[in-house]
PDB file of C-alpha atoms and ligand atoms in Angstrom:
ATOM      1  CA  MET A   8      16.909 -12.761  -9.334  1.00 52.00           C
ATOM      2  CA  ASN A   9      15.431  -9.247  -9.646  1.00 88.00           C
ATOM      3  CA  ASN A  10      15.474  -8.843  -5.893  1.00 96.00           C
ATOM      4  CA  VAL A  11      15.879  -5.374  -4.407  1.00 97.00           C
ATOM      5  CA  ILE A  12      17.778  -5.188  -1.105  1.00 98.00           C
ATOM      6  CA  LEU A  13      17.618  -2.122   1.103  1.00 98.00           C
ATOM      7  CA  ILE A  14      20.656  -1.397   3.258  1.00 98.00           C
ATOM      8  CA  GLY A  15      21.426   1.549   5.539  1.00 98.00           C
ATOM      9  CA  PHE A  16      21.838   2.700   9.098  1.00 98.00           C
ATOM     10  CA  MET A  17      19.234   2.172  11.819  1.00 98.00           C
ATOM     11  CA  GLY A  18      16.449   4.703  11.351  1.00 98.00           C
ATOM     12  CA  SER A  19      17.117   5.247   7.639  1.00 98.00           C
ATOM     13  CA  GLY A  20      13.599   4.027   6.828  1.00 97.00           C
ATOM     14  CA  LYS A  21      14.329   0.590   5.352  1.00 98.00           C
ATOM     15  CA  THR A  22      11.217  -1.017   6.804  1.00 96.00           C
ATOM     16  CA  CYS A  23       8.809   1.733   5.815  1.00 96.00           C
ATOM     17  CA  VAL A  24      10.310   2.162   2.337  1.00 98.00           C
ATOM     18  CA  GLY A  25      10.532  -1.608   1.895  1.00 98.00           C
ATOM     19  CA  ARG A  26       6.825  -2.030   2.607  1.00 97.00           C
ATOM     20  CA  ARG A  27       5.831   0.664   0.168  1.00 97.00           C
ATOM     21  CA  LEU A  28       8.235  -0.514  -2.510  1.00 97.00           C
ATOM     22  CA  SER A  29       7.013  -4.087  -2.268  1.00 97.00           C
ATOM     23  CA  TYR A  30       3.449  -2.847  -2.693  1.00 96.00           C
ATOM     24  CA  ARG A  31       4.377  -0.697  -5.693  1.00 95.00           C
ATOM     25  CA  LEU A  32       6.434  -3.413  -7.385  1.00 94.00           C
ATOM     26  CA  GLN A  33       3.940  -6.110  -6.417  1.00 94.00           C
ATOM     27  CA  ARG A  34       6.687  -8.135  -4.783  1.00 95.00           C
ATOM     28  CA  THR A  35       6.664  -9.706  -1.345  1.00 96.00           C
ATOM     29  CA  MET A  36       8.908  -8.276   1.341  1.00 97.00           C
ATOM     30  CA  ILE A  37      11.328  -9.962   3.700  1.00 97.00           C
ATOM     31  CA  ASP A  38      12.845  -8.234   6.713  1.00 98.00           C
ATOM     32  CA  THR A  39      16.031  -9.949   7.921  1.00 98.00           C
ATOM     33  CA  ASP A  40      15.538  -8.809  11.545  1.00 98.00           C
ATOM     34  CA  LYS A  41      11.977 -10.145  11.589  1.00 98.00           C
ATOM     35  CA  GLN A  42      13.067 -13.381   9.941  1.00 97.00           C
ATOM     36  CA  ILE A  43      15.773 -13.905  12.588  1.00 98.00           C
ATOM     37  CA  GLU A  44      13.388 -13.064  15.445  1.00 98.00           C
ATOM     38  CA  LYS A  45      10.883 -15.566  14.079  1.00 98.00           C
ATOM     39  CA  GLN A  46      13.462 -18.320  13.611  1.00 97.00           C
ATOM     40  CA  GLN A  47      14.964 -17.775  17.070  1.00 98.00           C
ATOM     41  CA  GLY A  48      11.677 -17.100  18.887  1.00 98.00           C
ATOM     42  CA  LYS A  49      13.358 -14.079  20.535  1.00 98.00           C
ATOM     43  CA  THR A  50      13.603 -10.343  20.024  1.00 98.00           C
ATOM     44  CA  ILE A  51      16.814  -8.780  18.699  1.00 98.00           C
ATOM     45  CA  THR A  52      17.396  -7.324  22.172  1.00 97.00           C
ATOM     46  CA  GLU A  53      17.128 -10.802  23.759  1.00 98.00           C
ATOM     47  CA  ILE A  54      19.496 -12.276  21.164  1.00 98.00           C
ATOM     48  CA  PHE A  55      22.086  -9.550  21.854  1.00 98.00           C
ATOM     49  CA  GLU A  56      21.713  -9.976  25.627  1.00 97.00           C
ATOM     50  CA  GLU A  57      21.736 -13.759  25.726  1.00 98.00           C
ATOM     51  CA  GLN A  58      24.017 -14.700  22.847  1.00 98.00           C
ATOM     52  CA  GLY A  59      25.937 -11.537  22.008  1.00 98.00           C
ATOM     53  CA  GLU A  60      26.488  -9.552  18.828  1.00 97.00           C
ATOM     54  CA  PRO A  61      28.819 -12.043  17.036  1.00 96.00           C
ATOM     55  CA  ALA A  62      26.126 -14.760  17.316  1.00 97.00           C
ATOM     56  CA  PHE A  63      23.589 -12.327  15.876  1.00 98.00           C
ATOM     57  CA  ARG A  64      25.957 -11.546  12.986  1.00 97.00           C
ATOM     58  CA  ASP A  65      26.230 -15.300  12.273  1.00 97.00           C
ATOM     59  CA  MET A  66      22.435 -15.448  12.151  1.00 98.00           C
ATOM     60  CA  GLU A  67      22.419 -12.599   9.617  1.00 98.00           C
ATOM     61  CA  THR A  68      24.851 -14.481   7.390  1.00 98.00           C
ATOM     62  CA  ALA A  69      22.718 -17.649   7.588  1.00 98.00           C
ATOM     63  CA  CYS A  70      19.616 -15.612   6.817  1.00 98.00           C
ATOM     64  CA  LEU A  71      21.232 -14.049   3.737  1.00 97.00           C
ATOM     65  CA  GLN A  72      22.423 -17.438   2.529  1.00 97.00           C
ATOM     66  CA  GLU A  73      18.852 -18.704   2.725  1.00 97.00           C
ATOM     67  CA  ILE A  74      17.573 -15.620   0.891  1.00 97.00           C
ATOM     68  CA  LEU A  75      20.114 -16.189  -1.879  1.00 96.00           C
ATOM     69  CA  GLU A  76      18.940 -19.768  -2.303  1.00 96.00           C
ATOM     70  CA  THR A  77      15.205 -19.133  -2.144  1.00 95.00           C
ATOM     71  CA  CYS A  78      14.260 -15.567  -3.074  1.00 91.00           C
ATOM     72  CA  HIS A  79      13.333 -14.199  -6.458  1.00 92.00           C
ATOM     73  CA  ASN A  80      11.503 -10.976  -7.217  1.00 94.00           C
ATOM     74  CA  GLN A  81      11.328  -9.850  -3.632  1.00 97.00           C
ATOM     75  CA  VAL A  82      12.073  -6.720  -1.662  1.00 98.00           C
ATOM     76  CA  ILE A  83      14.465  -7.362   1.231  1.00 98.00           C
ATOM     77  CA  SER A  84      14.921  -4.966   4.116  1.00 98.00           C
ATOM     78  CA  SER A  85      18.131  -5.703   6.010  1.00 98.00           C
ATOM     79  CA  GLY A  86      19.439  -4.995   9.506  1.00 98.00           C
ATOM     80  CA  GLY A  87      21.661  -1.904   9.685  1.00 98.00           C
ATOM     81  CA  GLY A  88      24.832  -3.824  10.546  1.00 98.00           C
ATOM     82  CA  LEU A  89      24.386  -6.608   8.038  1.00 98.00           C
ATOM     83  CA  PRO A  90      26.748  -5.238   5.338  1.00 98.00           C
ATOM     84  CA  LEU A  91      29.637  -5.010   7.840  1.00 97.00           C
ATOM     85  CA  ARG A  92      30.843  -8.527   7.141  1.00 96.00           C
ATOM     86  CA  GLU A  93      32.654  -9.048   3.897  1.00 96.00           C
ATOM     87  CA  LYS A  94      30.895 -12.390   3.400  1.00 96.00           C
ATOM     88  CA  ASN A  95      27.545 -10.634   3.716  1.00 97.00           C
ATOM     89  CA  ARG A  96      28.515  -7.990   1.163  1.00 97.00           C
ATOM     90  CA  GLU A  97      29.446 -10.768  -1.223  1.00 97.00           C
ATOM     91  CA  LEU A  98      26.049 -12.421  -0.653  1.00 97.00           C
ATOM     92  CA  LEU A  99      24.215  -9.095  -1.064  1.00 97.00           C
ATOM     93  CA  GLY A 100      25.816  -8.606  -4.468  1.00 96.00           C
ATOM     94  CA  LYS A 101      24.584 -12.013  -5.572  1.00 96.00           C
ATOM     95  CA  ILE A 102      21.069 -11.550  -4.233  1.00 97.00           C
ATOM     96  CA  GLY A 103      20.113  -8.516  -6.300  1.00 96.00           C
ATOM     97  CA  CYS A 104      20.164  -4.753  -6.656  1.00 96.00           C
ATOM     98  CA  VAL A 105      21.502  -3.215  -3.437  1.00 97.00           C
ATOM     99  CA  VAL A 106      19.916   0.148  -2.574  1.00 98.00           C
ATOM    100  CA  TYR A 107      21.587   2.222   0.154  1.00 98.00           C
ATOM    101  CA  LEU A 108      19.318   4.608   2.057  1.00 98.00           C
ATOM    102  CA  ARG A 109      21.825   7.261   3.112  1.00 98.00           C
ATOM    103  CA  VAL A 110      20.885   9.228   6.224  1.00 98.00           C
ATOM    104  CA  THR A 111      22.711  11.742   8.450  1.00 98.00           C
ATOM    105  CA  ALA A 112      23.448  11.224  12.147  1.00 98.00           C
ATOM    106  CA  ASP A 113      21.154  14.132  13.107  1.00 98.00           C
ATOM    107  CA  THR A 114      18.158  12.581  11.397  1.00 98.00           C
ATOM    108  CA  VAL A 115      18.877   9.197  12.976  1.00 98.00           C
ATOM    109  CA  TYR A 116      19.089  10.820  16.402  1.00 98.00           C
ATOM    110  CA  GLN A 117      15.803  12.684  15.927  1.00 97.00           C
ATOM    111  CA  ARG A 118      14.084   9.477  14.854  1.00 97.00           C
ATOM    112  CA  LEU A 119      15.594   7.081  17.401  1.00 97.00           C
ATOM    113  CA  LYS A 120      16.342   9.118  20.516  1.00 94.00           C
ATOM    114  CA  ASP A 121      13.530   7.412  22.440  1.00 94.00           C
ATOM    115  CA  ASP A 122      13.879   3.981  20.840  1.00 95.00           C
ATOM    116  CA  THR A 123      14.468   1.018  23.139  1.00 96.00           C
ATOM    117  CA  THR A 124      14.667  -1.774  20.560  1.00 96.00           C
ATOM    118  CA  ARG A 125      18.192  -1.139  19.166  1.00 97.00           C
ATOM    119  CA  PRO A 126      20.705  -2.671  21.611  1.00 97.00           C
ATOM    120  CA  LEU A 127      23.635  -0.795  20.067  1.00 97.00           C
ATOM    121  CA  LEU A 128      22.084   2.597  20.853  1.00 97.00           C
ATOM    122  CA  GLN A 129      21.099   2.032  24.492  1.00 96.00           C
ATOM    123  CA  GLY A 130      22.857   3.622  27.471  1.00 93.00           C
ATOM    124  CA  PRO A 131      24.230   7.134  27.855  1.00 94.00           C
ATOM    125  CA  ASN A 132      24.992   9.387  24.908  1.00 95.00           C
ATOM    126  CA  PRO A 133      23.092   7.798  22.022  1.00 96.00           C
ATOM    127  CA  GLN A 134      23.953  10.828  19.886  1.00 96.00           C
ATOM    128  CA  GLU A 135      27.668  10.067  20.165  1.00 97.00           C
ATOM    129  CA  LYS A 136      27.086   6.370  19.541  1.00 97.00           C
ATOM    130  CA  ILE A 137      25.127   7.117  16.393  1.00 98.00           C
ATOM    131  CA  ALA A 138      27.785   9.508  15.057  1.00 98.00           C
ATOM    132  CA  ALA A 139      30.631   7.065  15.789  1.00 97.00           C
ATOM    133  CA  LEU A 140      28.920   3.997  14.347  1.00 98.00           C
ATOM    134  CA  LEU A 141      27.684   5.854  11.278  1.00 98.00           C
ATOM    135  CA  SER A 142      31.106   7.258  10.457  1.00 98.00           C
ATOM    136  CA  GLU A 143      32.607   3.752  10.743  1.00 97.00           C
ATOM    137  CA  ARG A 144      29.990   2.394   8.365  1.00 98.00           C
ATOM    138  CA  VAL A 145      29.397   5.015   5.691  1.00 98.00           C
ATOM    139  CA  GLU A 146      32.107   3.813   3.341  1.00 98.00           C
ATOM    140  CA  ILE A 147      31.086   0.196   3.797  1.00 98.00           C
ATOM    141  CA  TYR A 148      27.506   0.969   2.828  1.00 98.00           C
ATOM    142  CA  GLN A 149      28.637   3.001  -0.162  1.00 97.00           C
ATOM    143  CA  ALA A 150      30.955   0.281  -1.397  1.00 96.00           C
ATOM    144  CA  ALA A 151      28.187  -2.323  -1.151  1.00 97.00           C
ATOM    145  CA  ALA A 152      25.567  -0.227  -2.981  1.00 97.00           C
ATOM    146  CA  ASP A 153      24.407  -0.346  -6.592  1.00 96.00           C
ATOM    147  CA  VAL A 154      22.118   2.623  -5.987  1.00 96.00           C
ATOM    148  CA  ILE A 155      22.368   5.385  -3.332  1.00 97.00           C
ATOM    149  CA  VAL A 156      19.377   7.461  -2.248  1.00 98.00           C
ATOM    150  CA  ASP A 157      19.671  10.352   0.222  1.00 98.00           C
ATOM    151  CA  VAL A 158      16.714  10.157   2.560  1.00 98.00           C
ATOM    152  CA  ASP A 159      16.919  13.172   4.904  1.00 97.00           C
ATOM    153  CA  GLU A 160      13.858  15.385   4.697  1.00 95.00           C
ATOM    154  CA  LYS A 161      12.111  13.088   2.236  1.00 97.00           C
ATOM    155  CA  ASN A 162       9.040  11.048   2.995  1.00 96.00           C
ATOM    156  CA  CYS A 163       8.524   7.384   2.283  1.00 95.00           C
ATOM    157  CA  VAL A 164       6.624   8.065  -0.961  1.00 96.00           C
ATOM    158  CA  GLU A 165       9.341  10.345  -2.373  1.00 97.00           C
ATOM    159  CA  ILE A 166      12.057   7.857  -1.503  1.00 98.00           C
ATOM    160  CA  THR A 167      10.126   4.980  -3.041  1.00 97.00           C
ATOM    161  CA  ASP A 168       9.591   6.985  -6.261  1.00 96.00           C
ATOM    162  CA  GLU A 169      13.319   7.649  -6.490  1.00 97.00           C
ATOM    163  CA  ILE A 170      14.175   4.008  -5.946  1.00 97.00           C
ATOM    164  CA  GLU A 171      11.689   2.879  -8.576  1.00 95.00           C
ATOM    165  CA  GLU A 172      13.285   5.175 -11.157  1.00 94.00           C
ATOM    166  CA  ALA A 173      16.814   4.127 -10.203  1.00 93.00           C
ATOM    167  CA  ILE A 174      15.957   0.442 -10.350  1.00 90.00           C
ATOM    168  CA  LYS A 175      14.511   0.755 -13.862  1.00 84.00           C
ATOM    169  CA  HIS A 176      17.815   2.247 -14.943  1.00 78.00           C
ATOM    170  CA  TYR A 177      19.804  -0.399 -13.044  1.00 78.00           C
ATOM    171  CA  GLU A 178      17.811  -3.269 -14.517  1.00 73.00           C
ATOM    172  CA  THR A 179      18.246  -1.860 -18.026  1.00 70.00           C
ATOM    173  CA  ILE A 180      22.018  -1.550 -17.756  1.00 65.00           C
ATOM    174  CA  SER A 181      22.620  -4.797 -15.857  1.00 67.00           C
ATOM    175  CA  HIS A 182      20.779  -7.083 -18.290  1.00 56.00           C
TER     176      HIS A 182
HETATM  177  C1  S3P B 244      21.646  -3.138  13.901  1.00 68.68           C
HETATM  178  C2  S3P B 244      20.496  -2.701  13.281  1.00 68.68           C
HETATM  179  C3  S3P B 244      19.173  -3.237  13.608  1.00 68.68           C
HETATM  180  C4  S3P B 244      19.291  -4.674  14.144  1.00 68.68           C
HETATM  181  C5  S3P B 244      20.260  -4.727  15.280  1.00 68.68           C
HETATM  182  C6  S3P B 244      21.662  -4.257  14.883  1.00 68.68           C
HETATM  183  C7  S3P B 244      22.944  -2.498  13.536  1.00 68.68           C
HETATM  184  O1  S3P B 244      18.321  -3.219  12.470  1.00 68.68           O
HETATM  185  O2  S3P B 244      19.681  -5.547  13.116  1.00 68.68           O
HETATM  186  O3  S3P B 244      19.758  -3.941  16.327  1.00 68.68           O
HETATM  187  O4  S3P B 244      24.003  -3.061  13.852  1.00 68.68           O
HETATM  188  O5  S3P B 244      22.909  -1.426  12.909  1.00 68.68           O
HETATM  189  P1  S3P B 244      17.635  -1.858  11.866  1.00 68.68           P
HETATM  190  O6  S3P B 244      18.648  -1.236  10.956  1.00 68.68           O
HETATM  191  O7  S3P B 244      16.450  -2.369  11.129  1.00 68.68           O
HETATM  192  O8  S3P B 244      17.291  -1.000  13.011  1.00 68.68           O
END
């Protein structure tokens, strides 16, 4: 095992932190969104448009199942909605140490207000969408997490340092 899985809302920095953490821990990194795009030969936006969100959620579950069966000593960056399904939370717990990058709605809005790659945030009033989705999800993320790191106003290096420290502690107490 010894995998580290990053969860958190869109724009919380999972990809950036995941890359840096994998470099620091000398572990390879997997990104569930990228993995799904590669397997499907489509972007996330195309998958949402052509097959809908429930089909995408099924793909996330299949992706996690594969990670559970094949991954050891890796850093996994997950899509922001992946922990919503109970089955996925169960799989996350089996895969490794779950680190929640906790971010506020304001920071997400500042980071993603011009983004066009997140289907759930397109259309009018992204600020309201972010606030509504985040408030629905906060408790789910918290319940799924072994470690919580607040990320507002911290850079990628600071966040990675904090995670490294927290993981050492987690690995000591969980073995
Ligand atoms: C989603 C988050 C996205 C991507 C998809 C749905 C969500 O990933 O999986 O657009 O439901 O929060 P990121 O968190 O990497 O943006």
